[in-house]
Amino acid sequence: MLIFEHSRPGRFNYSQSPAKPASKSAIPQNLQRKSKVLLPEVSEMDTVRHFTRLSQKNFSIDTEFYPLGSCTMKYNPRACNSLAMLPQFLSRHPLAPEDTGQGYLACMYELQEILKSVTGMAGVSLTPMAGAQGELIGVMMIRAYHESRGDFERTEIIVPDAAHGTNPATAVMCGFKVVEIATDKDGNVDLGALKAAVGPKTAGLMLTNPSTLGVFEKNVAEMSRVVHQAGGLLYYDGANLNAVLGKVKPGDMGFDVIHINLHKTFSTPHGGGGPGSAPVGVAERLLPFMPIPIVAKDGETYRWITEKDKPQSIGRLSAHMGNAGVLLRAYIYVRLLGLDGMHRISEFATLNANYLMAELRKAGFEIAYPNRRASHEFIVTLKDIKDKTGVTAMNLAKRLLDKGYHAPTTYFPLLVPECLLIEPAETESKETLDAFVTSMKEILQEIETQPDMVKGAPHAMPVRKLDDVKAAREPDLAWKQGA
Amino acid sequence: MLIFEHSRPGRFNYSQSPAKPASKSAIPQNLQRKSKVLLPEVSEMDTVRHFTRLSQKNFSIDTEFYPLGSCTMKYNPRACNSLAMLPQFLSRHPLAPEDTGQGYLACMYELQEILKSVTGMAGVSLTPMAGAQGELIGVMMIRAYHESRGDFERTEIIVPDAAHGTNPATAVMCGFKVVEIATDKDGNVDLGALKAAVGPKTAGLMLTNPSTLGVFEKNVAEMSRVVHQAGGLLYYDGANLNAVLGKVKPGDMGFDVIHINLHKTFSTPHGGGGPGSAPVGVAERLLPFMPIPIVAKDGETYRWITEKDKPQSIGRLSAHMGNAGVLLRAYIYVRLLGLDGMHRISEFATLNANYLMAELRKAGFEIAYPNRRASHEFIVTLKDIKDKTGVTAMNLAKRLLDKGYHAPTTYFPLLVPECLLIEPAETESKETLDAFVTSMKEILQEIETQPDMVKGAPHAMPVRKLDDVKAAREPDLAWKQGA
Amino acid sequence: MPFIPHTKEDVAEMLASIGAKTIEELFDEIPKELISDELTGVPPGLSEMEITRLMMARATQDGFYQNFIGAGAYEHHIPAAVWQITTRGEFYSSYTPYQAEASQGTLQLLYEYQSMMASLTGMDVSNASMYDGATALAEAALMAVRSHKSSRRILIPQTVHPVYRQVVRAIVSNQKIEVVELPYCTECGQILPESLANSNHEDFAALVIPQPNFFGVLEQVDALTDWAHSKNAFAIGVVNPTTLAVLTPPGEWGSKGADIAVGEGQPLGIPLSSGGPYFGFMACKNELVRQMPGRIIGRTTDLDDKEGFVLTLQAREQHIRRSKATSNICTNQGLMVTAATIFMSLVGAEGLRRVAAQSHANTLELIEQLVKIKGVERTFSGPVFHEAPLTLSQPVADVLNKLKQKGILGGYNLQGQYPELGNTLLVCATETKTESDLRNYATAMQQVLG
Amino acid sequence: MPFIPHTKEDVAEMLASIGAKTIEELFDEIPKELISDELTGVPPGLSEMEITRLMMARATQDGFYQNFIGAGAYEHHIPAAVWQITTRGEFYSSYTPYQAEASQGTLQLLYEYQSMMASLTGMDVSNASMYDGATALAEAALMAVRSHKSSRRILIPQTVHPVYRQVVRAIVSNQKIEVVELPYCTECGQILPESLANSNHEDFAALVIPQPNFFGVLEQVDALTDWAHSKNAFAIGVVNPTTLAVLTPPGEWGSKGADIAVGEGQPLGIPLSSGGPYFGFMACKNELVRQMPGRIIGRTTDLDDKEGFVLTLQAREQHIRRSKATSNICTNQGLMVTAATIFMSLVGAEGLRRVAAQSHANTLELIEQLVKIKGVERTFSGPVFHEAPLTLSQPVADVLNKLKQKGILGGYNLQGQYPELGNTLLVCATETKTESDLRNYATAMQQVLG
């Protein structure tokens, strides 16, 4: 039942707005709204009840195991939420003077420094509001770098075929042409293809490492050499940084610019689809181009770096300081983890992934890259199962929901057929992984004995399988009164 | 799955306790614990997950209509929670000096004054921590009053048969004998029985008005006269104050001592069974006996009234100031309501109850007192239905759970067979009441067509009907390792 | 009309269904002469924005202090998860779990709570909580008298929290139960078992044994328990739950263990909050369970033999037994117990042990620093846990006042309740205090006394 | 190891199953020379108690001020229910609703959000949110150019938020889109439609129209919209959502209505929070929906024909279309939209209207009081909404500094972005300000300038 269906004309929450009619008005008649605003007219209690009940229809980290590959669904510490929401932080206006925000700015500065340290980069800007914006900003810096050298011929960005869709989309948004290169049978980027692709038009290479295939690009040093020799720059997509944090620094691998998904590696909440946050880090030569604002420390005082300090900056990419509250949460998280905790993220994420891969293999599932170590994620392919039974990766995914598990990522990366990309994250216990394996085995059994039941999944959710095709063909995107 | 079953030896949340081993210890060897403490060893995430999922197995005001008679399940405004939990309030030690708590004490003082005003009593003490403790304290004051006059012969407390069980139990805890008097066919206390019962042994009469039968005691003025003439005092059980708030003051009805369930009328949360809070109010002549502490205002300064100020006080009944945070929530609630809101509570609670009674009557349900107005609650009896079909009030109650409604109170008051005591509270909308009536009609239909299904309810809850008899015969009251 | 959803049309339709013309008419059974005039003394309603501002101003007025007061309420770290989960609507706004099938969340949690408290106290069973520590002790006294049958006398040492003694007295005196107070050793701050052995206490139902006692001093619980049992009386332990991670639990005191354990549950995840809501806990031996007051949850099975939880042993309770009930109690402190259960799950046994050990160590360190100051001396020789009395060279009230000016609440003034001890201050330093906090306090004390 | 549940035994068993001896071995595919030395620059971990104390100290350091700054971020009352529900784990810790059947909570809420925003803006459809107001405007510009096909030029008045203009420029210039800024009337503070009619702007894809504009002044939106349409260009409204309860929505501007409406969603229940996270909104006419970037939720049915909600029109998006997508965006600001949806449900249309009207009235009242002070004058003659520029007799920075000493953040200094205006201060008084707050500000200003 939609909130609008609880609505009755004239119902009103008197506590929630000014009691008296406003005493003054000077709005010209011709600018005043005549049409009715269709916001719901619902009591406070019914609003609370509606949204509380809606929330219960969600799977979430706080309620279910959520092995969604490439998304790093780890525990979001509750302290990060409550401390980032201290009333002084919440009430601070973004344009309030710097001297009324030294506490907040100190947190931001220290976060910049810690991120520089763990990534091996020379500078960090916290402004990007999501991974895709981090990419945009990173590629903009690549463009700015080349153009600052008077090099306007570099019109191509190289992207592996296994990359997230954001990589090619970003390159295009930045005005580049995308050159896609293939993956070899072990899941590495095809080095020959890369060598063939680079040249005077190469602005840069965008790489995720470990890759979206769940394996470490063994040849990354060589790739770096090839691209740099051609005059291009290396972009590190930090989507999988969780897998190597404290083990390998992107800076040491030769990357010139990176983004770091705080909502993955640094455990800020995913919030049903954002807000994310994706600081960018740069090597020395890209420092002048970084987006503002950045926090500087002069003596014991913190201040914003602005256009005056960085005249070559690519500029501003958000109205204020990106997703400031998300940054605070990440700051609290890194302080809770500390040095030791940082190392352990990748160690235990990798342990969980390799254990789960081993157990699923034993259970009879086909691993896409059976000869490789898993990074913090790995791929199961159901191609054989589909050929034999017609049961697809999507069917299995939906059946997992019935068993109380969020499904792994399905049909990504695109180059592995009927794939499930599984990422258990370091905060899950062995018992949870074991119980998941047990459920996967049960489904394998069900596929043999009752394939149609599996194809009809889910059966235990608030709704059965939803009609995506109808949704796209006859778009119903907003409730209208009387409709 | 119990939290203990998630436990693994050696699992530990490093963030949640001091990191370093303590540097000093001087605890004698013979006093040191040798046995293992069986607290769960569970990760922070799994703890959050466990209890979040447990919470989802509860019905609550925030998720369901909860027409539980005699409990006044109304909306608990979320602002009352967040403002009572401001960090300064939470961190304040109860024994901190009064001058470090003037803000808090001001709230308590004003709450006392407002409660005096709406009940017509001469004094209010906020210390009682629940309705039953309010009763205890009230009856203790009745005893103290008589004894202060050298009257030690008053050994009896009169209680109507329809009263809450706490009334007789309280009287006994205070060392009194209980004299029970009957109810007449219209639901009033039998005035003749009362006149016959009073005498020189009468310490007092405990009365709920409107009564637990959902009707107003029309003869309350006469009852007051009878009891007072016999030398007894009148106790007002405030369980149903919500029904008459702003309409009738207990003080005007002649009551000498009252308690006010803040968790009912003043909307403090029920919390799955407490904390409650039940301030007591007294007439002039009982002022000297009030329990301490009480807040006094001297000029612009607030302070605690102690034994020195009230040498005849019955004393202290809690270690500090009762359920201070609950009192804060009630204070916030009354300030939100204000004068107008106070009146409207009883008006709309009464409107909802009478409407629901009318609609259920039309739907074919038998009303226990069909010729009376409902107060804020009323009684449906299923006696005929049980005689005809074997379906009981409990069966209907369980079936309501399946329909998404908390059941009304069943089998109370004891004198109405197969009864459902239904209290909709003023915060429920007409649509909710209408939907409830629809479900009740459906069940009436089901009782005719599929009585066994109704007897087997609930069917849609996390568990089916639970075995109470087994629970009491073979008590399993604590998980033991290895058991 | 805040929180009332009725539109004009709703009201009209509802009155029509009832057959009444006005809402006023629904009150027509109330004698006219009883109807109130307009209320006075209630201010006009505030919007949520206005009350928010008012409450923030009042909170700000009260401020923050460095707190070294214990005396029955203890400042400990509370994990953020505790109250974020506890205040979820499904816990916060639900009622006593009368409808078990629709309340498995609360019921299972309470069963888990009972299990944790039974283990922590070393007893067989726990109830689902009492109002607070003081009333839990009073109920334990009543329970002991009910169970003992032959005596109506309770022995309570003066080392028990003074307000607890007041509360016990206020409650049990209604039932003509006599409370006898036992003096303590003013040198060591304990009840001396040998002095009891030489006393003429014979006919009593129970001996109350505090651990640590109100002075923070550790009592000789084994000897005290055995002495009570040797007199055919029950032993009732009043304990601080934090300390039980480190100290012998009541269930293991002496040769047979105490019979009832009670105490204040506040240290288990409940904020100080000016004194409440807290919760009392009560645990006992199996033999006494049917005399125990309060809610008790049991594990049972449903029609499909699936595990589930219910309120049980209700035949003890007022809503069934009325005047013959073991107590008039019907509410417990459910929401507080919800928090405590989540708290205990988050910290675990090892975490609780570390909290206790660090609080103990901090108090030792603080005392060590303070007694170096001229004019500060240990009051007692007995071992302390995380609180200790100090005898000062100046009146305690003055000292506390001067410390307050420096932002420090220096402790609890014992002079009011224990005038015989002279200028004595009870100080407490839990795990929340850093080394620098302790140093600051010592420095401030030095300045005040210097 | 905070947040890692593995016991020693777990690790041993897991390694055995994998067939590895150590966790280190699992990293053996990483070339040795790439493995980092120990990290430096990361401080040791803090316990939750320690970080709590640190963060409270930093928050306290920043304090509370009476805030009269607007300039794109507005202080409004946020009902307590909003964030208590928004931070429930099921909303807070869930991901983008890829598995629709297990995400109906988020999906239905987003559908409700889209419905509310469509109505508020007077447009046909809304997406599920953008990063913030500035990037929403940039995306609207890209969308207009994609849809227009013949022109790659955008007209943006200088009355649009200066940082929005910077952000638009930074983003669209990658795609060789030209941004042309339009000057405003320095007497009235508006874009004059008649000056545009006389200009030589012909070939452009869209005109951006702010309402209210950055100065708080109301633009002549009908004439501006019609002018853009007369040039075959799109009209993009940049609006403050609060004001739409009172002002004509973009969908009804001029004879045909604007084509795209965007803006900053922060005023709808999002705290100021030093600048984020906020959310941008974007709504448009039906004809443009397949050019709209970002998530869109649709209502559909399940196998039993029961209503349900899904992510839809995904063929626009990067994860399907990759380099041919309408945008690279994949995340929206889901949690912020959750809060905004609950906010809009709680206040309703009438509540939002009252908030807007009271903010407007408070600003008028404040200005009236301030202009009585010698040295304060209205800068512009145009009508204002809940914000207005004032020209001072002294440098704004000095004035603001002195007001700050009195606990007042007096507004936004326009001198940096609009040097042509001289000593000009932008003040804002929302419904959160009481009469006494306004008087206090006026008194303080009097003292500063006196």
PDB file of C-alpha atoms in Angstrom, chain A residues 1-3 12-13 16 18-19 24 26 31-33 35 38 50 54-55 58-59 61-62 66 68 71 78 81 88-90 92-93 99 101-104 110 117 132 140 163 165-166 170 173 247 269-274 307 316-317 319 323 325 329 331 335 338-339 344 350 352 359 362 372-373 398 427 430 462 464-467 470 476-480, chain D residues 1 3 6 13-14 17 24 27-29 35-36 40 43 46 58-59 62 70 73 77 79 87-90 92-95 99 101-106 108 111-112 114-115 119-120 124 131-132 135 166-167 170 174-175 244 246-248 252 272-274 276-277 299-304 306 312 318 322 328 332-335 346 351 354 360 365 368 404:
ATOM      1  CA  MET A   1       0.000   0.000   0.000  1.00  0.00           C
ATOM      2  CA  LEU A   2       1.478   3.331  -1.077  1.00  0.00           C
ATOM      3  CA  ILE A   3       1.851   6.175   1.408  1.00  0.00           C
ATOM      4  CA  PHE A  12      -2.113  17.298   9.211  1.00  0.00           C
ATOM      5  CA  ASN A  13       0.697  16.870  11.728  1.00  0.00           C
ATOM      6  CA  GLN A  16       5.771  19.341  12.527  1.00  0.00           C
ATOM      7  CA  PRO A  18       4.923  26.407  12.435  1.00  0.00           C
ATOM      8  CA  ALA A  19       1.672  26.670  14.360  1.00  0.00           C
ATOM      9  CA  LYS A  24       4.080  38.746   6.390  1.00  0.00           C
ATOM     10  CA  ALA A  26       5.438  39.729  -0.324  1.00  0.00           C
ATOM     11  CA  LEU A  31       4.495  33.678  -8.989  1.00  0.00           C
ATOM     12  CA  GLN A  32       2.248  31.928  -6.471  1.00  0.00           C
ATOM     13  CA  ARG A  33       1.441  28.286  -6.943  1.00  0.00           C
ATOM     14  CA  SER A  35      -1.921  23.713  -8.394  1.00  0.00           C
ATOM     15  CA  LEU A  38       0.364  15.963  -3.889  1.00  0.00           C
ATOM     16  CA  HIS A  50       4.423   2.846   6.911  1.00  0.00           C
ATOM     17  CA  LEU A  54       8.674  -0.821   4.399  1.00  0.00           C
ATOM     18  CA  SER A  55      12.124  -1.116   5.919  1.00  0.00           C
ATOM     19  CA  ASN A  58      14.585  -4.991   2.699  1.00  0.00           C
ATOM     20  CA  PHE A  59      17.490  -7.357   2.935  1.00  0.00           C
ATOM     21  CA  ILE A  61      23.832  -6.225   6.088  1.00  0.00           C
ATOM     22  CA  ASP A  62      22.224  -5.789   9.477  1.00  0.00           C
ATOM     23  CA  TYR A  66      25.038 -10.191   1.494  1.00  0.00           C
ATOM     24  CA  LEU A  68      27.329  -9.246  -3.455  1.00  0.00           C
ATOM     25  CA  CYS A  71      30.219  -4.294  -3.594  1.00  0.00           C
ATOM     26  CA  ARG A  78      27.054   1.688  14.505  1.00  0.00           C
ATOM     27  CA  ASN A  81      26.770   6.533  12.449  1.00  0.00           C
ATOM     28  CA  GLN A  88      27.316  20.059  16.316  1.00  0.00           C
ATOM     29  CA  PHE A  89      28.454  18.274  13.169  1.00  0.00           C
ATOM     30  CA  LEU A  90      24.899  18.113  11.861  1.00  0.00           C
ATOM     31  CA  ARG A  92      27.228  23.195  10.997  1.00  0.00           C
ATOM     32  CA  HIS A  93      26.578  25.244   7.855  1.00  0.00           C
ATOM     33  CA  ASP A  99      37.441  28.839  12.705  1.00  0.00           C
ATOM     34  CA  GLY A 101      34.837  24.130  12.135  1.00  0.00           C
ATOM     35  CA  GLN A 102      38.333  23.246  13.257  1.00  0.00           C
ATOM     36  CA  GLY A 103      37.120  20.009  14.840  1.00  0.00           C
ATOM     37  CA  TYR A 104      35.481  18.891  11.654  1.00  0.00           C
ATOM     38  CA  GLU A 110      43.671  13.401   9.015  1.00  0.00           C
ATOM     39  CA  SER A 117      49.553   6.680   3.432  1.00  0.00           C
ATOM     40  CA  ALA A 132      31.651   7.093 -10.745  1.00  0.00           C
ATOM     41  CA  MET A 140      39.526  14.816 -15.951  1.00  0.00           C
ATOM     42  CA  ALA A 163      35.850  -3.506 -16.326  1.00  0.00           C
ATOM     43  CA  GLY A 165      30.539  -0.187 -16.990  1.00  0.00           C
ATOM     44  CA  THR A 166      31.375   3.062 -15.260  1.00  0.00           C
ATOM     45  CA  THR A 170      33.293   7.867 -17.655  1.00  0.00           C
ATOM     46  CA  MET A 173      31.756  11.659 -20.390  1.00  0.00           C
ATOM     47  CA  LYS A 247      49.419  -5.451   1.126  1.00  0.00           C
ATOM     48  CA  PRO A 269      26.858   2.598   4.648  1.00  0.00           C
ATOM     49  CA  HIS A 270      25.466   1.718   1.260  1.00  0.00           C
ATOM     50  CA  GLY A 271      22.152   3.240   2.255  1.00  0.00           C
ATOM     51  CA  GLY A 272      20.036   1.498  -0.350  1.00  0.00           C
ATOM     52  CA  GLY A 273      22.099   3.054  -3.148  1.00  0.00           C
ATOM     53  CA  GLY A 274      24.187   5.869  -1.791  1.00  0.00           C
ATOM     54  CA  GLU A 307      41.255  28.204  -6.478  1.00  0.00           C
ATOM     55  CA  ARG A 316      34.837  22.123  -8.125  1.00  0.00           C
ATOM     56  CA  LEU A 317      32.694  19.054  -8.590  1.00  0.00           C
ATOM     57  CA  ALA A 319      28.507  22.465  -4.234  1.00  0.00           C
ATOM     58  CA  ASN A 323      29.549  13.878   1.074  1.00  0.00           C
ATOM     59  CA  GLY A 325      29.091  13.093   6.677  1.00  0.00           C
ATOM     60  CA  ARG A 329      32.069   7.960   9.041  1.00  0.00           C
ATOM     61  CA  TYR A 331      37.385   8.733   9.362  1.00  0.00           C
ATOM     62  CA  ARG A 335      40.569   5.367  13.601  1.00  0.00           C
ATOM     63  CA  GLY A 338      44.100   1.625  13.204  1.00  0.00           C
ATOM     64  CA  LEU A 339      47.235   0.266  11.646  1.00  0.00           C
ATOM     65  CA  ARG A 344      43.667  -7.396   8.546  1.00  0.00           C
ATOM     66  CA  THR A 350      40.911 -12.941   1.162  1.00  0.00           C
ATOM     67  CA  ASN A 352      36.929 -15.788   3.509  1.00  0.00           C
ATOM     68  CA  GLU A 359      34.014 -25.186  -0.175  1.00  0.00           C
ATOM     69  CA  LYS A 362      33.923 -29.245  -3.148  1.00  0.00           C
ATOM     70  CA  ARG A 372      43.822 -18.768  -9.558  1.00  0.00           C
ATOM     71  CA  ARG A 373      43.709 -17.553  -6.008  1.00  0.00           C
ATOM     72  CA  LYS A 398      16.389 -15.751  -6.541  1.00  0.00           C
ATOM     73  CA  THR A 427      33.314  -9.366   8.726  1.00  0.00           C
ATOM     74  CA  LYS A 430      33.012 -19.102   9.245  1.00  0.00           C
ATOM     75  CA  PRO A 462       7.055 -10.169  -0.029  1.00  0.00           C
ATOM     76  CA  ARG A 464       7.193 -13.200  -6.327  1.00  0.00           C
ATOM     77  CA  LYS A 465       9.340 -12.664  -9.413  1.00  0.00           C
ATOM     78  CA  LEU A 466       8.674  -9.212 -10.792  1.00  0.00           C
ATOM     79  CA  ASP A 467       8.005  -8.360 -14.413  1.00  0.00           C
ATOM     80  CA  LYS A 470       6.441  -4.758 -18.348  1.00  0.00           C
ATOM     81  CA  ASP A 476       4.726   3.673 -14.330  1.00  0.00           C
ATOM     82  CA  LEU A 477       7.172   6.014 -12.633  1.00  0.00           C
ATOM     83  CA  ALA A 478       4.982   8.162 -10.411  1.00  0.00           C
ATOM     84  CA  TRP A 479       1.686   7.791  -8.604  1.00  0.00           C
ATOM     85  CA  LYS A 480      -0.924  10.231  -9.843  1.00  0.00           C
TER      86      LYS A 480
ATOM     87  CA  MET D   1      41.006  -7.309  15.412  1.00  0.00           C
ATOM     88  CA  PHE D   3      35.030  -6.350  13.345  1.00  0.00           C
ATOM     89  CA  HIS D   6      37.600 -15.303  13.169  1.00  0.00           C
ATOM     90  CA  GLU D  13      40.189 -24.964   9.641  1.00  0.00           C
ATOM     91  CA  MET D  14      39.701 -22.551   6.784  1.00  0.00           C
ATOM     92  CA  SER D  17      40.150 -26.503   3.545  1.00  0.00           C
ATOM     93  CA  GLU D  24      50.123 -14.826   3.672  1.00  0.00           C
ATOM     94  CA  PHE D  27      48.622 -13.486  -1.596  1.00  0.00           C
ATOM     95  CA  ASP D  28      51.256 -15.502  -3.445  1.00  0.00           C
ATOM     96  CA  GLU D  29      50.083 -14.359  -6.869  1.00  0.00           C
ATOM     97  CA  ILE D  35      54.159  -6.087  -1.438  1.00  0.00           C
ATOM     98  CA  SER D  36      54.199  -3.070   0.856  1.00  0.00           C
ATOM     99  CA  THR D  40      53.201   4.274   8.238  1.00  0.00           C
ATOM    100  CA  PRO D  43      47.765   5.734  14.024  1.00  0.00           C
ATOM    101  CA  LEU D  46      41.181   3.300  19.135  1.00  0.00           C
ATOM    102  CA  ARG D  58      35.918  17.777  18.186  1.00  0.00           C
ATOM    103  CA  ALA D  59      32.188  18.387  17.969  1.00  0.00           C
ATOM    104  CA  ASP D  62      32.961  23.407  16.741  1.00  0.00           C
ATOM    105  CA  GLY D  70      21.675  30.233   3.449  1.00  0.00           C
ATOM    106  CA  ALA D  73      22.001  25.157   2.170  1.00  0.00           C
ATOM    107  CA  HIS D  77      13.439  21.763  11.492  1.00  0.00           C
ATOM    108  CA  PRO D  79      11.251  15.838  12.665  1.00  0.00           C
ATOM    109  CA  THR D  87      19.118   4.938  10.095  1.00  0.00           C
ATOM    110  CA  ARG D  88      17.316   1.648  10.720  1.00  0.00           C
ATOM    111  CA  GLY D  89      19.708  -1.064   9.616  1.00  0.00           C
ATOM    112  CA  GLU D  90      17.418  -2.252   6.850  1.00  0.00           C
ATOM    113  CA  TYR D  92      21.138   2.124   6.267  1.00  0.00           C
ATOM    114  CA  SER D  93      23.041  -1.046   5.452  1.00  0.00           C
ATOM    115  CA  SER D  94      21.303  -2.289   2.301  1.00  0.00           C
ATOM    116  CA  TYR D  95      22.759  -1.898  -1.181  1.00  0.00           C
ATOM    117  CA  GLN D  99      17.490  -7.927  -6.205  1.00  0.00           C
ATOM    118  CA  GLU D 101      12.195  -9.051  -4.530  1.00  0.00           C
ATOM    119  CA  ALA D 102      14.482  -8.604  -1.525  1.00  0.00           C
ATOM    120  CA  SER D 103      14.457  -4.807  -1.717  1.00  0.00           C
ATOM    121  CA  GLN D 104      10.819  -3.811  -1.910  1.00  0.00           C
ATOM    122  CA  GLY D 105      11.280  -1.471   1.042  1.00  0.00           C
ATOM    123  CA  THR D 106      13.807   0.730  -0.705  1.00  0.00           C
ATOM    124  CA  GLN D 108       8.652   1.354  -2.979  1.00  0.00           C
ATOM    125  CA  TYR D 111       8.801   5.218  -6.180  1.00  0.00           C
ATOM    126  CA  GLU D 112       6.982   7.293  -3.582  1.00  0.00           C
ATOM    127  CA  GLN D 114       9.647  10.084  -7.427  1.00  0.00           C
ATOM    128  CA  SER D 115       5.906  10.665  -7.165  1.00  0.00           C
ATOM    129  CA  SER D 119       4.176  16.677  -8.048  1.00  0.00           C
ATOM    130  CA  LEU D 120       6.286  19.221  -6.213  1.00  0.00           C
ATOM    131  CA  ASP D 124       5.781  14.188 -15.206  1.00  0.00           C
ATOM    132  CA  TYR D 131      24.647  13.541  -6.042  1.00  0.00           C
ATOM    133  CA  ASP D 132      23.722  17.125  -5.244  1.00  0.00           C
ATOM    134  CA  THR D 135      25.843  18.067 -10.353  1.00  0.00           C
ATOM    135  CA  GLN D 166      31.673  26.260 -11.656  1.00  0.00           C
ATOM    136  CA  VAL D 167      30.562  22.644 -11.404  1.00  0.00           C
ATOM    137  CA  ALA D 170      33.918  21.649 -15.033  1.00  0.00           C
ATOM    138  CA  ASN D 174      34.753  17.756 -21.108  1.00  0.00           C
ATOM    139  CA  GLN D 175      32.193  17.301 -23.835  1.00  0.00           C
ATOM    140  CA  LEU D 244       7.629  25.043  -4.410  1.00  0.00           C
ATOM    141  CA  VAL D 246       4.222  28.313  -2.402  1.00  0.00           C
ATOM    142  CA  LEU D 247       5.723  29.231  -5.785  1.00  0.00           C
ATOM    143  CA  THR D 248       4.596  28.180  -9.238  1.00  0.00           C
ATOM    144  CA  GLU D 252       3.785  25.337 -14.930  1.00  0.00           C
ATOM    145  CA  LEU D 272      23.381  21.011   7.101  1.00  0.00           C
ATOM    146  CA  SER D 273      26.228  18.657   8.136  1.00  0.00           C
ATOM    147  CA  SER D 274      29.083  20.821   6.901  1.00  0.00           C
ATOM    148  CA  GLY D 276      26.896  16.795   2.789  1.00  0.00           C
ATOM    149  CA  PRO D 277      25.693  14.270   2.095  1.00  0.00           C
ATOM    150  CA  ARG D 299       5.855  -0.021 -10.617  1.00  0.00           C
ATOM    151  CA  THR D 300       5.072  -3.399 -12.126  1.00  0.00           C
ATOM    152  CA  THR D 301       3.514  -6.721 -11.126  1.00  0.00           C
ATOM    153  CA  ASP D 302       4.794 -10.103 -10.004  1.00  0.00           C
ATOM    154  CA  LEU D 303       3.910 -13.613 -11.192  1.00  0.00           C
ATOM    155  CA  ASP D 304       0.698 -13.437  -9.153  1.00  0.00           C
ATOM    156  CA  LYS D 306       0.638  -8.416  -7.244  1.00  0.00           C
ATOM    157  CA  THR D 312      13.657   0.233 -14.728  1.00  0.00           C
ATOM    158  CA  GLN D 318      26.346   2.360 -17.737  1.00  0.00           C
ATOM    159  CA  ARG D 322      28.728   0.989 -20.976  1.00  0.00           C
ATOM    160  CA  ASN D 328      28.415   7.289 -15.914  1.00  0.00           C
ATOM    161  CA  ASN D 332      22.297   7.894  -6.203  1.00  0.00           C
ATOM    162  CA  GLN D 333      21.937   9.345  -2.696  1.00  0.00           C
ATOM    163  CA  GLY D 334      19.575   6.634  -1.501  1.00  0.00           C
ATOM    164  CA  LEU D 335      19.728   7.215   2.232  1.00  0.00           C
ATOM    165  CA  LEU D 346       5.467  13.903   7.852  1.00  0.00           C
ATOM    166  CA  GLY D 351       3.357  21.695   6.511  1.00  0.00           C
ATOM    167  CA  ARG D 354       3.874  26.752   6.379  1.00  0.00           C
ATOM    168  CA  HIS D 360       9.676  34.055   3.936  1.00  0.00           C
ATOM    169  CA  GLU D 365      10.910  40.785   9.212  1.00  0.00           C
ATOM    170  CA  GLU D 368      12.817  45.274   7.889  1.00  0.00           C
ATOM    171  CA  LYS D 404      30.578  35.755  15.208  1.00  0.00           C
TER     172      LYS D 404
END
